[in-house]
Short mmCIF file of C-alpha atoms and ligand atoms in Angstrom, two decimals:
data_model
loop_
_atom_site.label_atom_id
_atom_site.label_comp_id
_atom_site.label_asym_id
_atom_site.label_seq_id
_atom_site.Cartn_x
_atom_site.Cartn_y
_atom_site.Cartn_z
CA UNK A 1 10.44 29.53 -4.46
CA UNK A 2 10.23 26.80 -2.48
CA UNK A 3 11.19 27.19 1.28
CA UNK A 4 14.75 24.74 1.90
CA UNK A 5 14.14 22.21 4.68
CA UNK A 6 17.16 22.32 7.68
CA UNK A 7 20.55 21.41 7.05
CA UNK A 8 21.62 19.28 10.12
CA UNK A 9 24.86 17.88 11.23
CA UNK A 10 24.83 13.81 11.35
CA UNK A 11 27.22 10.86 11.98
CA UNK A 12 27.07 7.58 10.60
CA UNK A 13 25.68 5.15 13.30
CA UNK A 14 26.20 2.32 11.29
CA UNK A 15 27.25 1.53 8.03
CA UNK A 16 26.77 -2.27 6.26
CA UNK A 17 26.57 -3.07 2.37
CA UNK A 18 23.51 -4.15 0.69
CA UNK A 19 25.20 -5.57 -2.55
CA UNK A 20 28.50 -5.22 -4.20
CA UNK A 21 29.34 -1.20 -4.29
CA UNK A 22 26.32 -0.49 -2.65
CA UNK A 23 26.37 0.29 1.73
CA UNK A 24 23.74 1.78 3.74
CA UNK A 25 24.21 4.40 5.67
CA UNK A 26 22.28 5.10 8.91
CA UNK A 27 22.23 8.74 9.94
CA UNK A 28 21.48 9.68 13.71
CA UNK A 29 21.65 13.67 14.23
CA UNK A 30 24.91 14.85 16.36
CA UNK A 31 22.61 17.02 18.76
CA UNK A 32 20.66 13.94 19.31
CA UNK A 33 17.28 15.86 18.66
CA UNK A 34 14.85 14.04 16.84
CA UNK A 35 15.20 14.56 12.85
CA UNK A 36 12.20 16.08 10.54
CA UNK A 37 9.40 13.83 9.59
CA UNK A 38 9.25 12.66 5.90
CA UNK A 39 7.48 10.29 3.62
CA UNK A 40 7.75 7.35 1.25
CA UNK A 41 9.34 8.92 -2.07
CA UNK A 42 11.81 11.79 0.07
CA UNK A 43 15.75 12.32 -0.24
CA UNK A 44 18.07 14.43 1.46
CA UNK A 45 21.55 16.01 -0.17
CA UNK A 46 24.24 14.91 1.43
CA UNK A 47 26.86 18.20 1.56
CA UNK A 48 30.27 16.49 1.18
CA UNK A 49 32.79 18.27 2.45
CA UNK A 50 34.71 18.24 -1.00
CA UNK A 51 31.84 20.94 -2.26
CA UNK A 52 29.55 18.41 -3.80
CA UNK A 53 26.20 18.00 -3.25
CA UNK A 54 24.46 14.75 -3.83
CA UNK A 55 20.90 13.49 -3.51
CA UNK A 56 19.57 10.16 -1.56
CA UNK A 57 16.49 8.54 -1.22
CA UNK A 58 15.53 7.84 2.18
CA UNK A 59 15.65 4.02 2.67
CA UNK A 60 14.59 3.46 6.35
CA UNK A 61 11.31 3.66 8.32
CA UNK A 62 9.56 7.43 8.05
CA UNK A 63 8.38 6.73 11.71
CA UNK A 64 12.30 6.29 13.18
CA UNK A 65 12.30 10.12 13.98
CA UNK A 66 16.43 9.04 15.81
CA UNK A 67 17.62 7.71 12.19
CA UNK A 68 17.59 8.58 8.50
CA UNK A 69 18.62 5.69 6.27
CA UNK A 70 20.59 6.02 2.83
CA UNK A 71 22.10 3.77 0.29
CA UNK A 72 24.56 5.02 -2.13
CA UNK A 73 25.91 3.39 -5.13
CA UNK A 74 29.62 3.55 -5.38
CA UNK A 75 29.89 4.71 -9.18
CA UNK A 76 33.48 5.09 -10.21
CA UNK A 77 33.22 6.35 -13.38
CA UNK A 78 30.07 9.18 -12.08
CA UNK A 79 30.86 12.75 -10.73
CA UNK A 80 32.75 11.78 -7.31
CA UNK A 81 30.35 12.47 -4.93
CA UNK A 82 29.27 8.90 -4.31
CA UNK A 83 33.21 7.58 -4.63
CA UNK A 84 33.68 10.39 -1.43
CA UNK A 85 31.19 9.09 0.35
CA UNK A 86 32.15 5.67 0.44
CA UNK A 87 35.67 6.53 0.89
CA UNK A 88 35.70 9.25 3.62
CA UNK A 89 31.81 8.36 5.70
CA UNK A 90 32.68 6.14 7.91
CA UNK A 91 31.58 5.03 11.17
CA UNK A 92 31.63 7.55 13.79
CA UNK A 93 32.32 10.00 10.94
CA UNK A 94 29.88 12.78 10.16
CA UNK A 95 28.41 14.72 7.65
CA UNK A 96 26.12 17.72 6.81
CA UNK A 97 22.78 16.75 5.03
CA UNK A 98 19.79 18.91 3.79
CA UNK A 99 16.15 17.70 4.03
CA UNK A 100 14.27 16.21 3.65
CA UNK A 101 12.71 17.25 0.01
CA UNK A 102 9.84 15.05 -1.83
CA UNK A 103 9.46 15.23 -5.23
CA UNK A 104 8.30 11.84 -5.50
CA UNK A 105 5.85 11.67 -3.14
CA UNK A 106 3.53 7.96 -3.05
CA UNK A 107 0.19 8.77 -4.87
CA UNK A 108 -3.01 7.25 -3.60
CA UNK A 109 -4.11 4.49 -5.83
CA UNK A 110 -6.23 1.04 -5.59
CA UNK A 111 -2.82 -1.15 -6.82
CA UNK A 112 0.30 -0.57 -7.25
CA UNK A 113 2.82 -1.90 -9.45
CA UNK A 114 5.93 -0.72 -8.23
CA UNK A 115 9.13 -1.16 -10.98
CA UNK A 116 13.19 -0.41 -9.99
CA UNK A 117 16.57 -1.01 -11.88
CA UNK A 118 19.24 -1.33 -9.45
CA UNK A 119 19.77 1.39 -7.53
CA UNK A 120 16.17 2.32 -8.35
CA UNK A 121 14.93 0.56 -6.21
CA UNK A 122 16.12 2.86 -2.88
CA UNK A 123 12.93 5.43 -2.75
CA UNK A 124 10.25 2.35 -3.46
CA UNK A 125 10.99 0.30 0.16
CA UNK A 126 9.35 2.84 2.17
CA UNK A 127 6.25 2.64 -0.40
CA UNK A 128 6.36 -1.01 -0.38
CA UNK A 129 6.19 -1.03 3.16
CA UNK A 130 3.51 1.62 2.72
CA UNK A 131 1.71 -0.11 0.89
CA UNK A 132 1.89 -3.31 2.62
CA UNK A 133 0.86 -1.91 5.75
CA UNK A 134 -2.21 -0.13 4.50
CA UNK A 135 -3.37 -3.90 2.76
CA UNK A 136 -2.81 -2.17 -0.32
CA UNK A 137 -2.59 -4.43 -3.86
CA UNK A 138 0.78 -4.40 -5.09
CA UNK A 139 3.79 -6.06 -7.15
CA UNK A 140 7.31 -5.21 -8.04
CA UNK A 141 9.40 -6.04 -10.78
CA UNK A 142 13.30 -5.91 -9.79
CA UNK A 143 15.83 -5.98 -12.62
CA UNK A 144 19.33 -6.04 -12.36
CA UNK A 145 22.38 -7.93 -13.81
CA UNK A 146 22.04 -10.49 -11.23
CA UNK A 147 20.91 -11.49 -8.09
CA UNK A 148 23.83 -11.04 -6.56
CA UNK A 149 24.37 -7.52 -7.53
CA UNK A 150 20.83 -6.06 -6.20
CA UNK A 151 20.15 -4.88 -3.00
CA UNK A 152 17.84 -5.72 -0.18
CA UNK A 153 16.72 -9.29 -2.00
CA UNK A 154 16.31 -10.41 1.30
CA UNK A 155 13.66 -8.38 2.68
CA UNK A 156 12.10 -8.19 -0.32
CA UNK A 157 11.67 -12.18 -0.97
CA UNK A 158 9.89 -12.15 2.49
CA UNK A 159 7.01 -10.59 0.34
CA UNK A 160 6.73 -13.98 -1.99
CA UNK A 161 5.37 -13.92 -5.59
CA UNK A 162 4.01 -10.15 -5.37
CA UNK A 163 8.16 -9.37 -6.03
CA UNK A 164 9.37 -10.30 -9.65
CA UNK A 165 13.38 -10.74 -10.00
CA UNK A 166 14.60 -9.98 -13.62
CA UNK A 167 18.45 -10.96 -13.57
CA UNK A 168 19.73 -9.88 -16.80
CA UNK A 169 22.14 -12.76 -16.18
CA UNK A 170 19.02 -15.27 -16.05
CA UNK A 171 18.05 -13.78 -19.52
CA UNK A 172 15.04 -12.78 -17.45
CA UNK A 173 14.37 -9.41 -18.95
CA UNK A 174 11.48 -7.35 -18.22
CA UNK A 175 9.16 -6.56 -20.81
CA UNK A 176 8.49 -2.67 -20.55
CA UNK A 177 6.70 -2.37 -24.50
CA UNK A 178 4.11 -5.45 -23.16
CA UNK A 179 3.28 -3.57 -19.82
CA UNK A 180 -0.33 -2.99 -19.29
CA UNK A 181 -1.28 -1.62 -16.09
CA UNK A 182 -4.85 -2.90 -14.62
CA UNK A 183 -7.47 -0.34 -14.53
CA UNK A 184 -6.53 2.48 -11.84
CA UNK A 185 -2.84 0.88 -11.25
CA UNK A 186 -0.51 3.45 -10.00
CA UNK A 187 2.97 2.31 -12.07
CA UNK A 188 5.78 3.79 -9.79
CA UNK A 189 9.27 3.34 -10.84
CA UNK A 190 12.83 4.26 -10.24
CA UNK A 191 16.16 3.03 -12.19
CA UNK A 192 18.55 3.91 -15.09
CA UNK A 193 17.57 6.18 -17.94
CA UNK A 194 16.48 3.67 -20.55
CA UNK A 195 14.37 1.88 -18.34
CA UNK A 196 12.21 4.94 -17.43
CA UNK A 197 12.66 6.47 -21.18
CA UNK A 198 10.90 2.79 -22.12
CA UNK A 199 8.57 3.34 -19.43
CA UNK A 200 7.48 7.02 -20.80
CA UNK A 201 7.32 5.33 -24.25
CA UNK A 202 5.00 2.59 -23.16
CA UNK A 203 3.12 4.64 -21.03
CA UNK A 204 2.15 7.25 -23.83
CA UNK A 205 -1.04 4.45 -24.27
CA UNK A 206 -2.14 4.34 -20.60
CA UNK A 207 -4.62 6.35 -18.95
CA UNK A 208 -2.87 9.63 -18.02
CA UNK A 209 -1.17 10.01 -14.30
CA UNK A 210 -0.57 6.13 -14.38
CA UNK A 211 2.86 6.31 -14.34
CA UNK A 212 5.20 8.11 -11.87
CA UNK A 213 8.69 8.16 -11.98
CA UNK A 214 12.02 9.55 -10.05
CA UNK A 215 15.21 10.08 -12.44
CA UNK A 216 18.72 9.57 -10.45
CA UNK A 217 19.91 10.72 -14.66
CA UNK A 218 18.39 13.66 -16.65
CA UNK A 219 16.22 12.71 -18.89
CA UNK A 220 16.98 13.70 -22.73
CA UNK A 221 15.66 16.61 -24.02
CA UNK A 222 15.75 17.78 -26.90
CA UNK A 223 16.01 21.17 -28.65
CA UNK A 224 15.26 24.53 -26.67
CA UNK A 225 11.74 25.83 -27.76
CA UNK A 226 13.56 29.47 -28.09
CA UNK A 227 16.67 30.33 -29.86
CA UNK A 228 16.49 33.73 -28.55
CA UNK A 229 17.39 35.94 -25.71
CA UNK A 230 14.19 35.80 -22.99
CA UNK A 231 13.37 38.00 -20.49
CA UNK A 232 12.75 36.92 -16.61
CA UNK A 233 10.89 39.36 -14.64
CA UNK A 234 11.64 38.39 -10.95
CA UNK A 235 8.43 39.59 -9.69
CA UNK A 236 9.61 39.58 -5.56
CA UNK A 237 13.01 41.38 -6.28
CA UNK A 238 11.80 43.77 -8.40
CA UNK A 239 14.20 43.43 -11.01
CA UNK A 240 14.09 41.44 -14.91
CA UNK A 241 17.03 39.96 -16.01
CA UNK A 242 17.53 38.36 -19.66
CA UNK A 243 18.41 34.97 -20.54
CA UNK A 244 21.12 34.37 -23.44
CA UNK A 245 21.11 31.55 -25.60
CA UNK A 246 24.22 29.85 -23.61
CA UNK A 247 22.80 30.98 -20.11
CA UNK A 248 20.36 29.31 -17.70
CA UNK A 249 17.72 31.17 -15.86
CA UNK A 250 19.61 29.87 -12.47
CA UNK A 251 22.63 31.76 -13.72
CA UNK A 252 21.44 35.22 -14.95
CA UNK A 253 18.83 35.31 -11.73
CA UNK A 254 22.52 34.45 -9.50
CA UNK A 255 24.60 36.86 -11.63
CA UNK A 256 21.39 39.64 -10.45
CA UNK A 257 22.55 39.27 -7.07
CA UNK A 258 18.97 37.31 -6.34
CA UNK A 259 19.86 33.70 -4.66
CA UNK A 260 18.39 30.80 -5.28
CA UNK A 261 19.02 27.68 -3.52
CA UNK A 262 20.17 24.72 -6.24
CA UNK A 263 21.95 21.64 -6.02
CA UNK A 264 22.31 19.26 -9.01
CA UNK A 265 22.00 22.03 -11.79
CA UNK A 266 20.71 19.45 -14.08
CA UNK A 267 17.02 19.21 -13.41
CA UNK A 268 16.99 16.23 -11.12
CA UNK A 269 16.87 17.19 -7.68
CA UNK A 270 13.84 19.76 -7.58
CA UNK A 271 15.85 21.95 -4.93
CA UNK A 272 15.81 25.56 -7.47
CA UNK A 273 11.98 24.84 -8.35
CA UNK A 274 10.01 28.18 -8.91
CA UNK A 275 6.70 29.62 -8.68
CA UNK A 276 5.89 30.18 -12.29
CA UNK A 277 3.74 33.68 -12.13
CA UNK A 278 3.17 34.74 -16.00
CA UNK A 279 4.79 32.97 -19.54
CA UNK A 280 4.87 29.60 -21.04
CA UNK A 281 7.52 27.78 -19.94
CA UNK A 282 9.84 25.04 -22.08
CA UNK A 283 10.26 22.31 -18.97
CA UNK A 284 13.63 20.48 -19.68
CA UNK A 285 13.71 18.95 -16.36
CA UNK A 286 13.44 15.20 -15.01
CA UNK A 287 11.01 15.72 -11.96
CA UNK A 288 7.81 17.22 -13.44
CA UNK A 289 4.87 14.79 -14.52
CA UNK A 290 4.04 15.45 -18.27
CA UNK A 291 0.57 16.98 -15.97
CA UNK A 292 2.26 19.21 -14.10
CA UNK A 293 4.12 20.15 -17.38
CA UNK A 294 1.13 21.10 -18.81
CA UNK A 295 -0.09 23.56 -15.31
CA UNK A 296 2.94 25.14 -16.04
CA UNK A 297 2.74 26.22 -12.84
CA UNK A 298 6.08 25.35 -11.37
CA UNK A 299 9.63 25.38 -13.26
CA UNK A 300 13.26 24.06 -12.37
CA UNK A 301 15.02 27.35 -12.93
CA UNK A 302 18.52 25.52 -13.31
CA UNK A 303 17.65 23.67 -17.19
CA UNK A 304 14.51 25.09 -17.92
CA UNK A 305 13.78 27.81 -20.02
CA UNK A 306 10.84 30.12 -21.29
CA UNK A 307 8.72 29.14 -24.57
CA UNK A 308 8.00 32.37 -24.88
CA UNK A 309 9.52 36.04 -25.22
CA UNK A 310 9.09 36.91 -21.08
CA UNK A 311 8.06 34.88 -18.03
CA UNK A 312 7.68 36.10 -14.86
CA UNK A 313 8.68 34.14 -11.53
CA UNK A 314 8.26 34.22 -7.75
CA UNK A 315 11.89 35.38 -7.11
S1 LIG B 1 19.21 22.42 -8.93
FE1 LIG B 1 18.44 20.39 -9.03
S2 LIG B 1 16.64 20.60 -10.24
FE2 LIG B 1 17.57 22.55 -10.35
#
């Protein structure tokens, strides 16, 4: 299982917008103590006080050890988490966050070719930077609906030609079938679900590990491997629990009495990933590389589910 990083009390030093519906949020720790290190690619949940949990990328600097940097989306139609935050973290106001976790952590490579949507493009500024500082080779493509609706433009346009705006509203769309990554280019994206579906399409003709990816939306998946009833043998408890049809593995291991910490339930966040000990597992979640798939050595216990009649996990 993996070990949870520190929940720590915060309050919003300063809050500004970045684009329409979207405001940063810098986090300074109440205690004043200095806040856990992290790198390019990290998030932190943010533990709202109306019971839901919701995941960030960390936006800022990785060597500001006073400040952790957010940006959330204000999606009105979504879950409510981000609609709470904007409405209730204000200034002065505080807040419990967990972290930091990285699932998406910046991969050594020659270039780069970093691509967001929107949003997206949150976790990539501290790889950017990254990058930039270390001389590293490397573009991004932007899209959006316009210019006016994407965030940190400014900073970005410092960096010239190596950053590509595609403004729907410009009929400037970017070509994601036509991509073809220069020999050892690390692709790295972030954005909505058909962008990074389009990306997996594309990239099922590149070298393998070219492309990595963070999903804010679960990916689609498609039928369960199984049918059946599995077994789980929860090799540090001691116990095995089965796994109906209409259960996941998160909620017969919980309704064994065995806890195990999980936040989005949907295969996004990484926080319930598991030590996969024995079994073949059917990965329905949005974090692993189709590589680390296939080593089949970790599993997100909350949507995924075994391809086989009994796995065995470090629980
Ligand atoms: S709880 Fe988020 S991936 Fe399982």
């Amino acid at each position: 299982m993996t070990t949870a990083p520190p929940e720590i009390d915060v309050t919003v030093r300063r809050r500004e917008s970045a684009a329409p519906d979207v405001d940063v949020f810098e986090l300074v720790p109440v205690d004043g103590a200095s806040l856990p290190g992290w790198e390019p690619g990290a998030h932190v949940d943010v533990l709202t006080d109306a019971g839901l949990e919701r995941q960030y990328s960390l936006c800022g600097d990785p060597a500001d050890a006073g400040a952790w940097r957010i940006a959330v989306l204000r999606e009105d139609e979504g879950r409510g988490g981000s609609r709470w935050i904007h409405e209730n973290l204000l200034e002065g106001g505080r807040v419990r966050v967990r972290g930091p976790w990285n699932h998406f952590a910046m991969v050594e490579a020659p270039r780069y070719r970093f691509i967001a949507g929107g949003i997206g493009i949150t976790p990539l500024l501290p790889m950017i930077r990254a990058a930039e500082a270390a001389g590293a080779a490397w573009t991004l493509d932007y899209a959006g609906r316009s210019r006016a609706c994407i965030g940190f433009l400014a900073e970005l346009e410092t960096y010239g030609a190596r950053v590509r705006v595609h403004a729907s509203d410009e009929g400037a769309r970017l070509d994601i079938a036509g991509l073809v990554p220069a020999e050892g280019e690390a692709v790295i994206a972030c954005g909505p679900r058909r962008m990074l579906d389009a990306l997996d399409e594309a990239a099922s003709s590149w070298a393998p590990g070219t492309l990595h990816v963070e999903r804010f939306e679960a990916r689609e998946v498609g039928e369960p491997v199984r049918h059946e009833t599995f077994e789980v043998e929860l090799m540090l408890s001691g116990t095995t629990v089965e796994v109906t049809p209409e259960q996941s593995v998160l909620d017969a291991v919980e309704q064994a009495g065995v806890f195990v910490l999980s936040s989005c339930r949907e295969g996004t966040c990484g926080t319930c990933e598991t030590v996969v000990v024995e079994g073949e597992v059917d990965h329905r979640d949005s974090i692993l590389s189709p590589e680390e798939r296939d080593a089949n050595e970790r599993m997100m216990v909350c949507v995924s589910r075994a391809a086989c009649p009994r796995l065995v996990l470090e629980l």
